[in-house]
Each structure stands twice: as structure tokens, then as C-alpha cells.
mmCIF file of C-alpha atoms in Angstrom:
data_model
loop_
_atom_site.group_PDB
_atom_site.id
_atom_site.type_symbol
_atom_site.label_atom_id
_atom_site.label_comp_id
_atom_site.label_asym_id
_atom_site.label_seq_id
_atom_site.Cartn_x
_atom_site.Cartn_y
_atom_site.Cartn_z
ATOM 1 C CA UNK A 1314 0.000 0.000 0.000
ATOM 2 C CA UNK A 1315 1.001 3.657 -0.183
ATOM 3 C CA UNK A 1316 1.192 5.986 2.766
ATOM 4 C CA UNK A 1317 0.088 8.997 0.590
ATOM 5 C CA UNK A 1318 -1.753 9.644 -2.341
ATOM 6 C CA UNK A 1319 -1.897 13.075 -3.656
ATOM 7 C CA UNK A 1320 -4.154 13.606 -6.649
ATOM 8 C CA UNK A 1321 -4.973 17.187 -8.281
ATOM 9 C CA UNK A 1322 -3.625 19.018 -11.770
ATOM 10 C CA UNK A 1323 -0.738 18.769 -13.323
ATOM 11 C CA UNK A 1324 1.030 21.198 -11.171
ATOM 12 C CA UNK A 1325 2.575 18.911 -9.272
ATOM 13 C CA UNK A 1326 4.884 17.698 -11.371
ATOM 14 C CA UNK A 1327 4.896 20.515 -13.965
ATOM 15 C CA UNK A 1328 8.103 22.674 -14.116
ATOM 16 C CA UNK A 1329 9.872 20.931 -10.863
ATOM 17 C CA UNK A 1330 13.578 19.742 -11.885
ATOM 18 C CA UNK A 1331 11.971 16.133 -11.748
ATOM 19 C CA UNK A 1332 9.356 14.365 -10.706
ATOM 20 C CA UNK A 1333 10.601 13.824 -7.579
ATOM 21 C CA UNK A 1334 11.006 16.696 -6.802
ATOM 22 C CA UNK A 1335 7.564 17.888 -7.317
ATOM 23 C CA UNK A 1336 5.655 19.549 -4.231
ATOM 24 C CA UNK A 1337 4.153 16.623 -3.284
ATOM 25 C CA UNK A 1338 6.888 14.548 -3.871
ATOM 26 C CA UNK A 1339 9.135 16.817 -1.736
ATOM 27 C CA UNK A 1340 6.589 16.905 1.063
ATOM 28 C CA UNK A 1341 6.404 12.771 1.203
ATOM 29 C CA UNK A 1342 10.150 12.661 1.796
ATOM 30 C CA UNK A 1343 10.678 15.246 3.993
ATOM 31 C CA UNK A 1344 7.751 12.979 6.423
ATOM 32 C CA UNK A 1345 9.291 9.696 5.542
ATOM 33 C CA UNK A 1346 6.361 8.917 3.231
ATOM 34 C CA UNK A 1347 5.358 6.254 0.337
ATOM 35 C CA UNK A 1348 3.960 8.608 -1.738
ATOM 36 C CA UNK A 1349 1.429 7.701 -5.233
ATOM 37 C CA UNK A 1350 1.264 11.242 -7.052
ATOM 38 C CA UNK A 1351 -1.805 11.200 -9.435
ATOM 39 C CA UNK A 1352 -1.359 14.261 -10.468
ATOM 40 C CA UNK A 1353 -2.892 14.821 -13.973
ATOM 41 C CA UNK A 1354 -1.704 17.496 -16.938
ATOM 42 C CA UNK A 1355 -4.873 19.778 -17.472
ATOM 43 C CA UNK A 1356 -7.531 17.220 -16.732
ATOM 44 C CA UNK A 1357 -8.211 17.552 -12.628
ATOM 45 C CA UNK A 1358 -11.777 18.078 -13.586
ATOM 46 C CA UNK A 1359 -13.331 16.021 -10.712
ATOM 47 C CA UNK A 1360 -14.061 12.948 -13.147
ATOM 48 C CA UNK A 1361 -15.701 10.120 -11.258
ATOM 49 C CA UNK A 1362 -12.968 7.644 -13.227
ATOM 50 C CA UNK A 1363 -10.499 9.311 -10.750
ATOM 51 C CA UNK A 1364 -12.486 9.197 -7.934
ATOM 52 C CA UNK A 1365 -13.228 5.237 -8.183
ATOM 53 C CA UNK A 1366 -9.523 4.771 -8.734
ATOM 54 C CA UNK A 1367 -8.427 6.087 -5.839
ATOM 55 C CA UNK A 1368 -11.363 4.083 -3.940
ATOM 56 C CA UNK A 1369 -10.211 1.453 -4.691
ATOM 57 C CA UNK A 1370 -6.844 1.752 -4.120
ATOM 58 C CA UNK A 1371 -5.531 -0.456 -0.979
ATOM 59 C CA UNK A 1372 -3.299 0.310 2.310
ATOM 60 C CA UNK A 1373 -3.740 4.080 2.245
ATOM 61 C CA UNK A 1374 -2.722 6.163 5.334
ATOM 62 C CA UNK A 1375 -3.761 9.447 4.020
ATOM 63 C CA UNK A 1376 -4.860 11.097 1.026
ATOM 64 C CA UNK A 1377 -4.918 14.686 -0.002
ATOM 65 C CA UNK A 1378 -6.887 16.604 -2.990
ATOM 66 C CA UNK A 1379 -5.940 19.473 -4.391
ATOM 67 C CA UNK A 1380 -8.964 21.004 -6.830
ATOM 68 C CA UNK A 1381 -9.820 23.658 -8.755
ATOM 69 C CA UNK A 1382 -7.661 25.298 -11.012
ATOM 70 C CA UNK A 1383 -7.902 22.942 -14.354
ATOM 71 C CA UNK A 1384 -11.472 23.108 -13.647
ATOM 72 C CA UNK A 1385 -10.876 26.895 -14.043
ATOM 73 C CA UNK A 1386 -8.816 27.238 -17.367
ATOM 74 C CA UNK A 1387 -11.116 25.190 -18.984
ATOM 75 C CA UNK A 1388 -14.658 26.355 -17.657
ATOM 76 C CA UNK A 1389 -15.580 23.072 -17.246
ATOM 77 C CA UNK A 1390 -17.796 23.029 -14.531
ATOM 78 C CA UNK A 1391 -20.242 26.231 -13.310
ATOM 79 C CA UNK A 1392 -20.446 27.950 -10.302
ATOM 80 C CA UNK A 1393 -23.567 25.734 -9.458
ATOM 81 C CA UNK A 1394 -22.353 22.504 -10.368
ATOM 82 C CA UNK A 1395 -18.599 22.997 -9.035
ATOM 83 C CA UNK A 1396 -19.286 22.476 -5.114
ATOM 84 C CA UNK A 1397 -21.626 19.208 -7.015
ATOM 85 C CA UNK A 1398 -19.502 18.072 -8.589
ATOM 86 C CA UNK A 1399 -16.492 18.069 -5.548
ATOM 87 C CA UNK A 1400 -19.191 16.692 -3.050
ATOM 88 C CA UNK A 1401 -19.670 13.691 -5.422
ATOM 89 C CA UNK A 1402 -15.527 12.858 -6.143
ATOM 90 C CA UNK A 1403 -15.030 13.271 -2.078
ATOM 91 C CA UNK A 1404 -18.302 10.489 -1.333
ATOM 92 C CA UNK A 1405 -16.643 7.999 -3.818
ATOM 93 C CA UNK A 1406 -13.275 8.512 -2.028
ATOM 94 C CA UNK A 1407 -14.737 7.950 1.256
ATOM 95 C CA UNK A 1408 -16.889 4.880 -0.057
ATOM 96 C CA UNK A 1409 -13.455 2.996 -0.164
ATOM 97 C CA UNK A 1410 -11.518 5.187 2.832
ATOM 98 C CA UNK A 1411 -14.144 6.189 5.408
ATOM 99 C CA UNK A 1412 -11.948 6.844 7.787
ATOM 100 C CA UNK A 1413 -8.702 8.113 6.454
ATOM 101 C CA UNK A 1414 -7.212 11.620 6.867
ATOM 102 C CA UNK A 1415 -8.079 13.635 3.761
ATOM 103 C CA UNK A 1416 -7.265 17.079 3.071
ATOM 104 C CA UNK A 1417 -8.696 18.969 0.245
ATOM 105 C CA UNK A 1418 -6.726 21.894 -1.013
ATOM 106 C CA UNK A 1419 -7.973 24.683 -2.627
ATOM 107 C CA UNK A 1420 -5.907 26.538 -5.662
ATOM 108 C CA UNK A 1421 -2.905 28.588 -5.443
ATOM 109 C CA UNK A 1422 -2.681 31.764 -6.047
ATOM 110 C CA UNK A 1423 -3.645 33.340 -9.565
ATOM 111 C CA UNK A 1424 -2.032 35.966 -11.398
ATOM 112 C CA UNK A 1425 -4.383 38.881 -12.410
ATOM 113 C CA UNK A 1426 -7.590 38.477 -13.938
ATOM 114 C CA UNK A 1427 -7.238 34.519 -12.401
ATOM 115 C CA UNK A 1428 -8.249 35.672 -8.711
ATOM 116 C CA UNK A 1429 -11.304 37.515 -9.855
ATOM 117 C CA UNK A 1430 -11.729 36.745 -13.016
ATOM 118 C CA UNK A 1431 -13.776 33.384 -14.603
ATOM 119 C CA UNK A 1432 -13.134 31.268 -18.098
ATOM 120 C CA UNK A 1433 -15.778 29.860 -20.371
ATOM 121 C CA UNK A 1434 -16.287 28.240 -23.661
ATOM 122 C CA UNK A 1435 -17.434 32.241 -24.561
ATOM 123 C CA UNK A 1436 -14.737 33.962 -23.341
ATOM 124 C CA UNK A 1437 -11.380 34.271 -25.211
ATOM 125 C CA UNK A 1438 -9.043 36.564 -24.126
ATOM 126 C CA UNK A 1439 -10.065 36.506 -20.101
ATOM 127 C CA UNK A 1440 -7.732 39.333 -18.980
ATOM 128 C CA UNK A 1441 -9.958 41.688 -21.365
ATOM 129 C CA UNK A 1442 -13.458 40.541 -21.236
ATOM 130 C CA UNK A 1443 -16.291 40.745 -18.657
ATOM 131 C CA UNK A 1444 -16.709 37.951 -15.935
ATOM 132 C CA UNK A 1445 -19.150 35.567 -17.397
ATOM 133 C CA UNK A 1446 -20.564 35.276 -13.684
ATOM 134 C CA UNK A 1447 -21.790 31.460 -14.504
ATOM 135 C CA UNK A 1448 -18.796 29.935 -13.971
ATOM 136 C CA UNK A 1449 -16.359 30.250 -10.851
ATOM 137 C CA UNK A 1450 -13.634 32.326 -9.772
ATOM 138 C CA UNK A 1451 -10.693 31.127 -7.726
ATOM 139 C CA UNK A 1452 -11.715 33.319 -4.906
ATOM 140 C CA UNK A 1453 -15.006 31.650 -5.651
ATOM 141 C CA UNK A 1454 -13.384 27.949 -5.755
ATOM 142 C CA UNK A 1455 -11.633 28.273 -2.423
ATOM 143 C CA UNK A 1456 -15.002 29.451 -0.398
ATOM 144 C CA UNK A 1457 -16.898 26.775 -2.153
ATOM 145 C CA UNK A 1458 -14.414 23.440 -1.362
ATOM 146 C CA UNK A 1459 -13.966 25.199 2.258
ATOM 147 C CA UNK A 1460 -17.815 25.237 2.554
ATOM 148 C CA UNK A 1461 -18.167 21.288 0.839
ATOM 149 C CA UNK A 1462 -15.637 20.369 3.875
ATOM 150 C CA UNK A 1463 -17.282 22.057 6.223
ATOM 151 C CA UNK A 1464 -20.637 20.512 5.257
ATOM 152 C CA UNK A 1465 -19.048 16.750 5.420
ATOM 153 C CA UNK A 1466 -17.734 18.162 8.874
ATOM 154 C CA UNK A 1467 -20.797 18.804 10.561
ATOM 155 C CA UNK A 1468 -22.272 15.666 8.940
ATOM 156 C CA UNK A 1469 -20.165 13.688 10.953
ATOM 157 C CA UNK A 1470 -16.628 13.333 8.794
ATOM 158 C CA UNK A 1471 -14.174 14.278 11.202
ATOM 159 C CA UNK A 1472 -11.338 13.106 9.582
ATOM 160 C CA UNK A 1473 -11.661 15.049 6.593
ATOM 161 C CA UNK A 1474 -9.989 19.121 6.412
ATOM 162 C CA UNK A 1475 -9.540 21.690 4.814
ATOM 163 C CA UNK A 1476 -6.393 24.192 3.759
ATOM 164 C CA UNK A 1477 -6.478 26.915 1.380
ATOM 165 C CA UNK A 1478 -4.077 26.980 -1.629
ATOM 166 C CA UNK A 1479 -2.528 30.493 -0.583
ATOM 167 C CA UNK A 1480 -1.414 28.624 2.116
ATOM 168 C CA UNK A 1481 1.189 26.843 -0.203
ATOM 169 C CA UNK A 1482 1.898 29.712 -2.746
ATOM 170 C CA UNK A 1483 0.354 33.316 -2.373
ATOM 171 C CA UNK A 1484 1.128 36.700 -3.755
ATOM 172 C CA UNK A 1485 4.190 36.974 -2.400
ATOM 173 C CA UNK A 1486 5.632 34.343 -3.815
ATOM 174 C CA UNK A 1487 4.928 36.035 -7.170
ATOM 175 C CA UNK A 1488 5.616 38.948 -6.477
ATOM 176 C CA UNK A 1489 9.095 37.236 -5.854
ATOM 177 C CA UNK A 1490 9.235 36.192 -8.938
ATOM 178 C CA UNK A 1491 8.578 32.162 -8.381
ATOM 179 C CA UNK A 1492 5.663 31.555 -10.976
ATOM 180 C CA UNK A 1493 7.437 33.227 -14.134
ATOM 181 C CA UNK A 1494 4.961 32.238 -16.417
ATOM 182 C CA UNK A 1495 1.998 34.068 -13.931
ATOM 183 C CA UNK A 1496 0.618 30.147 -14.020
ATOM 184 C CA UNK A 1497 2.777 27.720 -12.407
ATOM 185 C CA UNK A 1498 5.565 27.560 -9.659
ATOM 186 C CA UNK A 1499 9.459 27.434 -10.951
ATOM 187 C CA UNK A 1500 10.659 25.113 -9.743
ATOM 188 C CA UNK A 1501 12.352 26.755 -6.692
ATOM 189 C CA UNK A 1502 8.542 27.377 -6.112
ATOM 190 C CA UNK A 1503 7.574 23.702 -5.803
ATOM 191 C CA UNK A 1504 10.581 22.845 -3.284
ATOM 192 C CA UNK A 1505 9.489 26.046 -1.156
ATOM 193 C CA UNK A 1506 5.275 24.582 -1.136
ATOM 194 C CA UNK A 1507 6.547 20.815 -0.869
ATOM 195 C CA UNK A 1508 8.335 22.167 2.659
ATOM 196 C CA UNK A 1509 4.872 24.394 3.619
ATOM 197 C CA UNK A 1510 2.929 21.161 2.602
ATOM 198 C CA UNK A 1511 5.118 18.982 4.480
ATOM 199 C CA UNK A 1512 4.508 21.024 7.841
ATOM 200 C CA UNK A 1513 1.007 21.707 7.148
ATOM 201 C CA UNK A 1514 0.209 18.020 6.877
ATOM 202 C CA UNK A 1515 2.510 16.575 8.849
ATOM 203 C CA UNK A 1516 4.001 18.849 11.641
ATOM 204 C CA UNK A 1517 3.122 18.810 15.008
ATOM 205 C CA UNK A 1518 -0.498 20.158 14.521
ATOM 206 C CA UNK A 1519 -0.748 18.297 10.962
ATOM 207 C CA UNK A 1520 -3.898 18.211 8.989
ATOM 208 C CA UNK A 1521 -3.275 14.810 8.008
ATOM 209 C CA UNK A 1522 -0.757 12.756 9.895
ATOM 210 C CA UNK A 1523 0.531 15.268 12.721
ATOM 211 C CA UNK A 1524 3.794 14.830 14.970
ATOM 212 C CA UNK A 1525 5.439 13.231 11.434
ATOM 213 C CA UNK A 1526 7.993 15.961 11.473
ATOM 214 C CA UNK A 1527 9.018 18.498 14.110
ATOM 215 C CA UNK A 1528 8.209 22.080 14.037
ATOM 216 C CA UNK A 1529 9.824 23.823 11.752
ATOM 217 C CA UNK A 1530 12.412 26.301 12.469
ATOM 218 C CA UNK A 1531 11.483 29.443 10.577
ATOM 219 C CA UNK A 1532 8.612 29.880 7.787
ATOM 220 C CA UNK A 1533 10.811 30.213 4.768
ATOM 221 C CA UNK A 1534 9.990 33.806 2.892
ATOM 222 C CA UNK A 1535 9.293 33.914 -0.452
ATOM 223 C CA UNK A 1536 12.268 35.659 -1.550
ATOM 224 C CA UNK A 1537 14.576 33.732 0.330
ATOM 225 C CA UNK A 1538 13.670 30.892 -1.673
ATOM 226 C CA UNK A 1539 13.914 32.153 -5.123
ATOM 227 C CA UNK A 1540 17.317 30.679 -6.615
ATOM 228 C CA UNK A 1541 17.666 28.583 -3.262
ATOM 229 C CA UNK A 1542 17.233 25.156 -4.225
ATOM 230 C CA UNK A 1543 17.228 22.996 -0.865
ATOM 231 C CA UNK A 1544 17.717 19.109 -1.074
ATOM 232 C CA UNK A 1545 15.674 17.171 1.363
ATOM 233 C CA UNK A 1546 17.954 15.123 3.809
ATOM 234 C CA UNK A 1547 15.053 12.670 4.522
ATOM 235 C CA UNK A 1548 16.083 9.267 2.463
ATOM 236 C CA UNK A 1549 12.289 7.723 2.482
ATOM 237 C CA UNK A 1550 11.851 6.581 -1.369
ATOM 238 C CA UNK A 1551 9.108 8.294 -3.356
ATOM 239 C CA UNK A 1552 6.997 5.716 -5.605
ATOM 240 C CA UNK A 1553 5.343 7.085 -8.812
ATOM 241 C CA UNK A 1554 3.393 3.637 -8.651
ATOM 242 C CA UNK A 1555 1.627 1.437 -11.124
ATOM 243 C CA UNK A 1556 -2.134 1.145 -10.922
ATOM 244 C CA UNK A 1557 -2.005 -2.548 -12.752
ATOM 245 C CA UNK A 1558 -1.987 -2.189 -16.482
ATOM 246 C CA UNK A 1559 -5.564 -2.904 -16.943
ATOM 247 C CA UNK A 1560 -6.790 -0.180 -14.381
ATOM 248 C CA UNK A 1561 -4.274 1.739 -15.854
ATOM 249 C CA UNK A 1562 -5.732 1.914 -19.174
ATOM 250 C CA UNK A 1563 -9.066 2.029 -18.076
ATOM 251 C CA UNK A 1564 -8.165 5.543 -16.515
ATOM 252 C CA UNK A 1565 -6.256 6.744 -19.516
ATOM 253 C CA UNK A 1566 -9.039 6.205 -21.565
ATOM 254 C CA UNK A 1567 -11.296 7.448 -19.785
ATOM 255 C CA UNK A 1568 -9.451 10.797 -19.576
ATOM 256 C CA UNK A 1569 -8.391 10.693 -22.962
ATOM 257 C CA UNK A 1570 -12.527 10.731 -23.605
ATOM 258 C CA UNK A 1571 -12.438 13.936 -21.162
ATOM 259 C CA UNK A 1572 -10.108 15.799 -22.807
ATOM 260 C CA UNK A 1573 -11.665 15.032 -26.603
ATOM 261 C CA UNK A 1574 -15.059 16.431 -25.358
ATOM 262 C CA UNK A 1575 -14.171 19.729 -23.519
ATOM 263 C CA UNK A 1576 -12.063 20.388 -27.031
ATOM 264 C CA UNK A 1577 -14.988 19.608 -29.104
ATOM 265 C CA UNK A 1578 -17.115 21.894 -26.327
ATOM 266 C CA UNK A 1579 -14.957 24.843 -27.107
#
């Protein structure tokens, strides 16, 4: 089994120097951690083919979520059917897990129009064009997952949390310069929200498996990570890990089908 399982966007293993060296992967070896990353290029859109497959993974100790922003670039889902939609992927999850720690994550930080702004099949150049107020903004997306937890909370889930993206990577980490393309982390970014991850989830007060690590020192400031690449000292082993090659498949086609509708959508 795998200690950790961190699904969400692509993100994760985007522009890091490798994948293990992605923010999740980072995290997982700074707490000693078996890690599964199924993180996903463009298509964390809440499918239920993602959902089942991490149900029905085995031997999980924890599993976090982080939603949101490929849902956002794409307009896929509307501000009605977003919190649905989320509700839905977290009851499949917890059909197989009931009682493991999950923590859902909310996006990062956006550049510009991304905070306030929304994206639909009808708008094309976002940073110029009204809000088409149908569909969600990332200030939107984080008050929505933070209300689905919440809900789940007082229905009785009390292993399940929640953590806001800015949490990991804010403004001041662009205004340091760490997200040079005003999308994704460099990959000094990912190494500095794989460390804020790694004590968010697993320090002393963890969200998912607390007293992993010790507290840390000092927060480390956005600036004084840009350029600062910092190799973990942990030697735990981080497993990119096969699903079996016939669940594989299943999963791959399934997204591949995903990703051929939303283009023939737009």
C-alpha cells in the first residue's frame, strides 16, 4: 500500500527539476512517506474515473486533494455545479476510505484576472473581457471546497480538512518572482510549497498525519527561496506507482474521452 496519495492538476509535477522533486513529492520525503502522485496534466476536472480509482486503491494512510484550477482554465464546470460536482468525487473517495485523513486543497494563487476573473467556452481573451458570472472564480473555488468540507464536517466526517491553496503559494511568492509564467511555480517554487505542505500536513499540529515531522524552524519567505534550491535530507523513497496495467488503461481512456469532449465543447 502507499502511505500517501496526492491527486490534483498537473502542477505537481509541472516545471519541478523532476518528478521527484515535485511539491508533493518533496513533502512525502521530507515525512518519511510512500507517496502515489496522481497528479494529472490539465484534466483535474473532478471525473468520477479518478475518484473510483483512488477508492479502490488499498493500504492508504492518508490522502490529499488538491482542486480547482484545471477546472478553471477550462470552464468546465459552473459555479452551481462545481461544489456538485467536488461533493460527489469526495463520497466515492470515502466509499473505499471512510476513515482516512483527507485534506482537500484549494488553488494557489492566480495571477491577475485569475483571482477575480472566470473562463468559459465564450470567453477568449479573459484578462480583457467581462466575468461571465456562470462559472467560478478562484476566490469563488476556495469558499466553495472550504464550505463542501465544512458541510461533510458537521455531517459527521471528522477526519476530513480543509487548507487553502494560498497557504502553499500566495502573492508573495509572485511577487518574488517564483511563478514566471503568472501560471505555475518554478521550480524553486515547488521545493518552497513541498516544505509548507510537508509542515502543514505533517508537523506537530498536521492536517493529516501530525507529529510526522518536528516544528519547523522558521517559515521560509518567499524571496529567500527564489534561486535557493534545498535538497531534502530525509532518504524515504518516493513511488510514482503502477495502478495494474488494466486499471491503468481504463483511466487513460477514460481521460483521454475527457479531454476530446471539452475540445470539441470549445
Amino acid at each position: 500500500g502507499f502511505d500517501a496519495i496526492f491527486s490534483g492538476p498537473g502542477c505537481p509535477a509541472g516545471s519541478a527539476r523532476s518528478p521527484s522533486r515535485s511539491w508533493p513529492a518533496v513533502a512525502a520525503r521530507e515525512a518519511g512517506l510512500n507517496l502515489l502522485n496522481l497528479g494529472y496534466s490539465g484534466q483535474c476536472h473532478l471525473d468520477q474515473a479518478v475518484a473510483r480509482t483512488i477508492r479502490d486503491l488499498d493500504g492508504v494512510a492518508a490522502i490529499s486533494l488538491k482542486l480547482g484550477i484545471n477546472v478553471h482554465n477550462y470552464g468546465s464546470l459552473s459555479l452551481r455545479s462545481f461544489a456538485q460536482a467536488a461533493l460527489g468525487f469526495l463520497a466515492t473517495v470515502r466509499d473505499g476510505h471512510p476513515t482516512v485523513p483527507l485534506l482537500v486543497l484549494s488553488p494557489v494563487h492566480g495571477s491577475g484576472w485569475r483571482e477575480d476573473g472566470s473562463c468559459s467556452a465564450l470567453i477568449v481573451a479573459p484578462d480583457r473581457e467581462a466575468v461571465d458570472p456562470r462559472y467560478p472564480t478562484l476566490s469563488q473555488m476556495r469558499a466553495e471546497l472550504e464550505r463542501v468540507v465544512g458541510l461533510l464536517q458537521r455531517r459527521g466526517d471528522d477526519r476530513i480538512a480543509y487548507a487553502s491553496g494560498l497557504d502553499l503559494f500566495g502573492p508573495d511568492d509572485f511577487a518574488a518572482g517564483l511563478a514566471p509564467d503568472q501560471l505555475h511555480p518554478s521550480p524553486d517554487g515547488y521545493e518552497l510549497m513541498g516544505q509548507r505542505f510537508a509542515q502543514l500536513a505533517f508537523g506537530p499540529r498536521g492536517r493529516l498525519l501530525p507529529g510526522r515531522l518536528p516544528p519547523a524552524p522558521t517559515a521560509v519567505p518567499a524571496k529567500a527561496a527564489a534561486g535557493a534550491w534545498r535538497t531534502s535530507s530525509s532518504g524515504a523513497a518516493v513511488a510514482t506507482a503502477a495502478l495494474g496495467r488494466r486499471g491503468f488503461r481504463c483511466l487513460a481512456e477514460a481521460l483521454s474521452l475527457a479531454s476530446r469532449r471539452s475540445r470539441v465543447h470549445r
